[in-house]
């Protein structure tokens, strides 16, 4: 059994996905209040000790923001659960990470971090590329409900809208009828 997720878990359109991500000029940038606020809002809404906005680069998963207003954390992509999250159209959930035999030897789960719960909604660009994830984690197992999924997806959509502003895309809000 490997002690990581494996470097073979990359989207088939990886080169195009990375080019699309670069277009947003968000990787390895300074902290920005809006992203810090979205991470803090996520932690509060989801009642979790840790919430992060992460972007998946070729070899690293980089944290743009977390609930405490810090950024810049880098984790090897091959051990990051966000690498799995960008492979899914739907929200990725592990209610108790140690129950998954494929992840039990992951250093983020068995190491100092001792993570037990993980849920993430992919950050998807207008072009359909999953470039990152809004994730929540906890050191204890949790139950993840349908309303939790909706909340996490909403925050991921808000992150996308902020990313679009960076490149001059303004999205019209639906008009009330």
PDB file of C-alpha atoms in Angstrom:
ATOM      1  CA  UNK A   1       0.000   0.000   0.000  1.00  0.00           C
ATOM      2  CA  UNK A   2       1.350   3.440  -0.908  1.00  0.00           C
ATOM      3  CA  UNK A   3       1.533   6.167   1.687  1.00  0.00           C
ATOM      4  CA  UNK A   4       0.216   8.793  -0.673  1.00  0.00           C
ATOM      5  CA  UNK A   5      -2.618   9.361  -3.080  1.00  0.00           C
ATOM      6  CA  UNK A   6      -0.378   8.726  -6.052  1.00  0.00           C
ATOM      7  CA  UNK A   7       0.968  10.960  -8.739  1.00  0.00           C
ATOM      8  CA  UNK A   8      -1.029   9.139 -11.430  1.00  0.00           C
ATOM      9  CA  UNK A   9      -4.276  10.785 -10.312  1.00  0.00           C
ATOM     10  CA  UNK A  10      -4.259  13.745 -12.648  1.00  0.00           C
ATOM     11  CA  UNK A  11      -7.006  14.859 -15.003  1.00  0.00           C
ATOM     12  CA  UNK A  12      -6.630  13.761 -18.618  1.00  0.00           C
ATOM     13  CA  UNK A  13      -6.667  17.438 -19.648  1.00  0.00           C
ATOM     14  CA  UNK A  14      -3.951  18.411 -17.146  1.00  0.00           C
ATOM     15  CA  UNK A  15      -1.924  20.700 -19.438  1.00  0.00           C
ATOM     16  CA  UNK A  16      -5.003  22.645 -20.539  1.00  0.00           C
ATOM     17  CA  UNK A  17      -6.218  22.804 -16.908  1.00  0.00           C
ATOM     18  CA  UNK A  18      -2.909  24.300 -15.772  1.00  0.00           C
ATOM     19  CA  UNK A  19      -2.905  26.840 -18.620  1.00  0.00           C
ATOM     20  CA  UNK A  20      -6.442  27.846 -17.658  1.00  0.00           C
ATOM     21  CA  UNK A  21      -5.432  28.225 -14.011  1.00  0.00           C
ATOM     22  CA  UNK A  22      -2.473  30.462 -14.950  1.00  0.00           C
ATOM     23  CA  UNK A  23      -4.844  32.786 -16.799  1.00  0.00           C
ATOM     24  CA  UNK A  24      -6.349  33.835 -13.459  1.00  0.00           C
ATOM     25  CA  UNK A  25      -2.983  34.930 -12.005  1.00  0.00           C
ATOM     26  CA  UNK A  26      -3.950  33.617  -8.588  1.00  0.00           C
ATOM     27  CA  UNK A  27      -1.268  31.006  -7.859  1.00  0.00           C
ATOM     28  CA  UNK A  28       1.394  32.027  -5.333  1.00  0.00           C
ATOM     29  CA  UNK A  29      -0.050  35.509  -4.828  1.00  0.00           C
ATOM     30  CA  UNK A  30      -0.307  37.542  -1.628  1.00  0.00           C
ATOM     31  CA  UNK A  31      -3.257  37.261   0.694  1.00  0.00           C
ATOM     32  CA  UNK A  32      -6.402  39.091  -0.362  1.00  0.00           C
ATOM     33  CA  UNK A  33      -9.166  40.069   2.066  1.00  0.00           C
ATOM     34  CA  UNK A  34     -11.997  38.639  -0.026  1.00  0.00           C
ATOM     35  CA  UNK A  35     -10.486  35.151  -0.135  1.00  0.00           C
ATOM     36  CA  UNK A  36      -9.600  35.291   3.566  1.00  0.00           C
ATOM     37  CA  UNK A  37     -13.191  36.307   4.289  1.00  0.00           C
ATOM     38  CA  UNK A  38     -14.597  33.503   2.140  1.00  0.00           C
ATOM     39  CA  UNK A  39     -12.449  30.952   3.990  1.00  0.00           C
ATOM     40  CA  UNK A  40     -13.526  32.361   7.368  1.00  0.00           C
ATOM     41  CA  UNK A  41     -17.174  32.339   6.248  1.00  0.00           C
ATOM     42  CA  UNK A  42     -16.802  28.714   5.192  1.00  0.00           C
ATOM     43  CA  UNK A  43     -15.384  27.689   8.582  1.00  0.00           C
ATOM     44  CA  UNK A  44     -18.236  29.488  10.350  1.00  0.00           C
ATOM     45  CA  UNK A  45     -21.005  28.189   8.068  1.00  0.00           C
ATOM     46  CA  UNK A  46     -19.722  24.638   8.227  1.00  0.00           C
ATOM     47  CA  UNK A  47     -18.757  24.788  11.910  1.00  0.00           C
ATOM     48  CA  UNK A  48     -15.311  23.359  11.205  1.00  0.00           C
ATOM     49  CA  UNK A  49     -11.951  24.267  12.709  1.00  0.00           C
ATOM     50  CA  UNK A  50     -10.255  24.438   9.310  1.00  0.00           C
ATOM     51  CA  UNK A  51     -11.459  25.799   5.976  1.00  0.00           C
ATOM     52  CA  UNK A  52      -9.182  26.480   3.034  1.00  0.00           C
ATOM     53  CA  UNK A  53      -9.250  27.746  -0.516  1.00  0.00           C
ATOM     54  CA  UNK A  54      -6.649  25.692  -2.373  1.00  0.00           C
ATOM     55  CA  UNK A  55      -5.379  25.660  -5.929  1.00  0.00           C
ATOM     56  CA  UNK A  56      -3.807  22.608  -7.531  1.00  0.00           C
ATOM     57  CA  UNK A  57      -0.615  23.291  -9.472  1.00  0.00           C
ATOM     58  CA  UNK A  58       1.452  20.669 -11.334  1.00  0.00           C
ATOM     59  CA  UNK A  59       3.350  19.394  -8.264  1.00  0.00           C
ATOM     60  CA  UNK A  60       1.913  21.314  -5.306  1.00  0.00           C
ATOM     61  CA  UNK A  61      -1.401  22.202  -3.773  1.00  0.00           C
ATOM     62  CA  UNK A  62      -1.180  25.805  -2.665  1.00  0.00           C
ATOM     63  CA  UNK A  63      -3.401  27.490  -0.078  1.00  0.00           C
ATOM     64  CA  UNK A  64      -4.694  30.881  -1.168  1.00  0.00           C
ATOM     65  CA  UNK A  65      -6.579  31.399   2.100  1.00  0.00           C
ATOM     66  CA  UNK A  66      -7.610  29.663   5.279  1.00  0.00           C
ATOM     67  CA  UNK A  67      -9.977  30.558   8.099  1.00  0.00           C
ATOM     68  CA  UNK A  68      -7.243  32.353  10.068  1.00  0.00           C
ATOM     69  CA  UNK A  69      -6.246  34.656   7.212  1.00  0.00           C
ATOM     70  CA  UNK A  70      -3.019  32.845   6.359  1.00  0.00           C
ATOM     71  CA  UNK A  71      -1.929  31.842   2.910  1.00  0.00           C
ATOM     72  CA  UNK A  72       1.003  30.268   1.180  1.00  0.00           C
ATOM     73  CA  UNK A  73       0.966  26.766   2.625  1.00  0.00           C
ATOM     74  CA  UNK A  74       2.195  24.254   0.063  1.00  0.00           C
ATOM     75  CA  UNK A  75       1.610  20.513   0.177  1.00  0.00           C
ATOM     76  CA  UNK A  76       2.907  17.954  -2.286  1.00  0.00           C
ATOM     77  CA  UNK A  77       0.148  17.190  -4.710  1.00  0.00           C
ATOM     78  CA  UNK A  78       0.615  13.446  -4.348  1.00  0.00           C
ATOM     79  CA  UNK A  79      -0.529  13.516  -0.704  1.00  0.00           C
ATOM     80  CA  UNK A  80      -3.157  16.261  -0.926  1.00  0.00           C
ATOM     81  CA  UNK A  81      -6.803  15.304  -0.803  1.00  0.00           C
ATOM     82  CA  UNK A  82      -7.568  18.333  -2.990  1.00  0.00           C
ATOM     83  CA  UNK A  83      -5.851  16.423  -5.809  1.00  0.00           C
ATOM     84  CA  UNK A  84      -8.681  13.922  -5.511  1.00  0.00           C
ATOM     85  CA  UNK A  85     -11.333  16.626  -5.214  1.00  0.00           C
ATOM     86  CA  UNK A  86     -10.513  18.175  -8.598  1.00  0.00           C
ATOM     87  CA  UNK A  87     -11.171  14.818 -10.242  1.00  0.00           C
ATOM     88  CA  UNK A  88     -14.838  14.913  -9.192  1.00  0.00           C
ATOM     89  CA  UNK A  89     -17.764  16.887 -10.549  1.00  0.00           C
ATOM     90  CA  UNK A  90     -19.515  16.540  -7.213  1.00  0.00           C
ATOM     91  CA  UNK A  91     -18.374  17.336  -3.686  1.00  0.00           C
ATOM     92  CA  UNK A  92     -15.703  14.967  -2.374  1.00  0.00           C
ATOM     93  CA  UNK A  93     -16.404  13.725   1.154  1.00  0.00           C
ATOM     94  CA  UNK A  94     -14.561  11.486   3.587  1.00  0.00           C
ATOM     95  CA  UNK A  95     -16.570  11.412   6.812  1.00  0.00           C
ATOM     96  CA  UNK A  96     -13.886   9.333   8.543  1.00  0.00           C
ATOM     97  CA  UNK A  97     -10.602   9.179   6.670  1.00  0.00           C
ATOM     98  CA  UNK A  98      -9.149   6.299   8.653  1.00  0.00           C
ATOM     99  CA  UNK A  99     -11.986   4.080   7.401  1.00  0.00           C
ATOM    100  CA  UNK A 100     -10.635   4.339   3.836  1.00  0.00           C
ATOM    101  CA  UNK A 101      -7.897   1.726   3.320  1.00  0.00           C
ATOM    102  CA  UNK A 102      -6.400   3.698   0.407  1.00  0.00           C
ATOM    103  CA  UNK A 103      -5.800   6.724   2.621  1.00  0.00           C
ATOM    104  CA  UNK A 104      -4.907   5.189   5.968  1.00  0.00           C
ATOM    105  CA  UNK A 105      -1.159   5.594   5.386  1.00  0.00           C
ATOM    106  CA  UNK A 106      -1.375   9.143   4.029  1.00  0.00           C
ATOM    107  CA  UNK A 107       0.958  11.360   6.115  1.00  0.00           C
ATOM    108  CA  UNK A 108      -1.750  14.032   6.485  1.00  0.00           C
ATOM    109  CA  UNK A 109      -3.974  11.453   8.148  1.00  0.00           C
ATOM    110  CA  UNK A 110      -1.538   9.400  10.211  1.00  0.00           C
ATOM    111  CA  UNK A 111       1.006  12.175  10.826  1.00  0.00           C
ATOM    112  CA  UNK A 112       0.915  15.190  13.124  1.00  0.00           C
ATOM    113  CA  UNK A 113      -2.109  16.607  11.340  1.00  0.00           C
ATOM    114  CA  UNK A 114      -4.237  13.608  12.279  1.00  0.00           C
ATOM    115  CA  UNK A 115      -7.043  14.545   9.916  1.00  0.00           C
ATOM    116  CA  UNK A 116     -10.212  12.481  10.173  1.00  0.00           C
ATOM    117  CA  UNK A 117     -12.784  14.436   8.124  1.00  0.00           C
ATOM    118  CA  UNK A 118     -12.450  16.089   4.723  1.00  0.00           C
ATOM    119  CA  UNK A 119     -14.978  17.602   2.327  1.00  0.00           C
ATOM    120  CA  UNK A 120     -14.288  19.741  -0.724  1.00  0.00           C
ATOM    121  CA  UNK A 121     -16.153  21.392  -3.562  1.00  0.00           C
ATOM    122  CA  UNK A 122     -14.144  21.928  -6.722  1.00  0.00           C
ATOM    123  CA  UNK A 123     -13.493  25.446  -7.923  1.00  0.00           C
ATOM    124  CA  UNK A 124     -14.482  25.235 -11.577  1.00  0.00           C
ATOM    125  CA  UNK A 125     -13.647  27.949 -14.105  1.00  0.00           C
ATOM    126  CA  UNK A 126     -16.104  29.219 -16.705  1.00  0.00           C
ATOM    127  CA  UNK A 127     -14.311  26.999 -19.211  1.00  0.00           C
ATOM    128  CA  UNK A 128     -15.099  23.932 -17.094  1.00  0.00           C
ATOM    129  CA  UNK A 129     -11.660  23.249 -15.628  1.00  0.00           C
ATOM    130  CA  UNK A 130     -11.482  22.183 -11.977  1.00  0.00           C
ATOM    131  CA  UNK A 131      -8.490  24.208 -10.757  1.00  0.00           C
ATOM    132  CA  UNK A 132      -8.818  24.031  -6.993  1.00  0.00           C
ATOM    133  CA  UNK A 133     -11.090  23.307  -4.084  1.00  0.00           C
ATOM    134  CA  UNK A 134     -12.825  24.915  -1.160  1.00  0.00           C
ATOM    135  CA  UNK A 135     -12.264  22.370   1.563  1.00  0.00           C
ATOM    136  CA  UNK A 136     -13.110  21.829   5.189  1.00  0.00           C
ATOM    137  CA  UNK A 137     -11.227  19.503   7.505  1.00  0.00           C
ATOM    138  CA  UNK A 138     -11.458  18.319  11.067  1.00  0.00           C
ATOM    139  CA  UNK A 139      -9.494  16.087  13.398  1.00  0.00           C
ATOM    140  CA  UNK A 140     -12.620  14.162  14.269  1.00  0.00           C
ATOM    141  CA  UNK A 141     -15.087  12.293  12.047  1.00  0.00           C
ATOM    142  CA  UNK A 142     -18.233  14.117  10.999  1.00  0.00           C
ATOM    143  CA  UNK A 143     -21.499  13.487   9.217  1.00  0.00           C
ATOM    144  CA  UNK A 144     -21.855  15.459   5.981  1.00  0.00           C
ATOM    145  CA  UNK A 145     -25.417  16.288   4.930  1.00  0.00           C
ATOM    146  CA  UNK A 146     -27.046  17.484   1.718  1.00  0.00           C
ATOM    147  CA  UNK A 147     -27.357  21.044   3.043  1.00  0.00           C
ATOM    148  CA  UNK A 148     -23.610  20.971   3.796  1.00  0.00           C
ATOM    149  CA  UNK A 149     -22.939  20.031   0.180  1.00  0.00           C
ATOM    150  CA  UNK A 150     -25.014  22.978  -1.040  1.00  0.00           C
ATOM    151  CA  UNK A 151     -23.189  25.412   1.254  1.00  0.00           C
ATOM    152  CA  UNK A 152     -19.764  24.225   0.122  1.00  0.00           C
ATOM    153  CA  UNK A 153     -20.759  24.435  -3.542  1.00  0.00           C
ATOM    154  CA  UNK A 154     -22.039  27.982  -2.980  1.00  0.00           C
ATOM    155  CA  UNK A 155     -18.708  29.089  -1.533  1.00  0.00           C
ATOM    156  CA  UNK A 156     -16.859  27.484  -4.480  1.00  0.00           C
ATOM    157  CA  UNK A 157     -19.095  29.472  -6.839  1.00  0.00           C
ATOM    158  CA  UNK A 158     -18.315  32.670  -4.917  1.00  0.00           C
ATOM    159  CA  UNK A 159     -14.579  31.943  -5.286  1.00  0.00           C
ATOM    160  CA  UNK A 160     -15.052  31.483  -9.026  1.00  0.00           C
ATOM    161  CA  UNK A 161     -16.826  34.839  -9.277  1.00  0.00           C
ATOM    162  CA  UNK A 162     -13.927  36.516  -7.466  1.00  0.00           C
ATOM    163  CA  UNK A 163     -11.463  34.825  -9.802  1.00  0.00           C
ATOM    164  CA  UNK A 164     -13.442  36.062 -12.797  1.00  0.00           C
ATOM    165  CA  UNK A 165     -13.148  39.635 -11.541  1.00  0.00           C
ATOM    166  CA  UNK A 166      -9.358  39.251 -11.728  1.00  0.00           C
ATOM    167  CA  UNK A 167      -9.547  38.818 -15.492  1.00  0.00           C
ATOM    168  CA  UNK A 168     -12.374  41.256 -16.181  1.00  0.00           C
ATOM    169  CA  UNK A 169     -15.295  38.852 -16.408  1.00  0.00           C
ATOM    170  CA  UNK A 170     -18.422  40.156 -14.753  1.00  0.00           C
ATOM    171  CA  UNK A 171     -21.280  37.757 -14.292  1.00  0.00           C
ATOM    172  CA  UNK A 172     -24.830  39.002 -14.386  1.00  0.00           C
ATOM    173  CA  UNK A 173     -26.906  37.931 -11.438  1.00  0.00           C
ATOM    174  CA  UNK A 174     -30.207  36.260 -12.343  1.00  0.00           C
ATOM    175  CA  UNK A 175     -33.068  38.717 -12.285  1.00  0.00           C
ATOM    176  CA  UNK A 176     -36.025  38.095  -9.997  1.00  0.00           C
ATOM    177  CA  UNK A 177     -39.228  37.446 -11.917  1.00  0.00           C
TER     178      UNK A 177
END
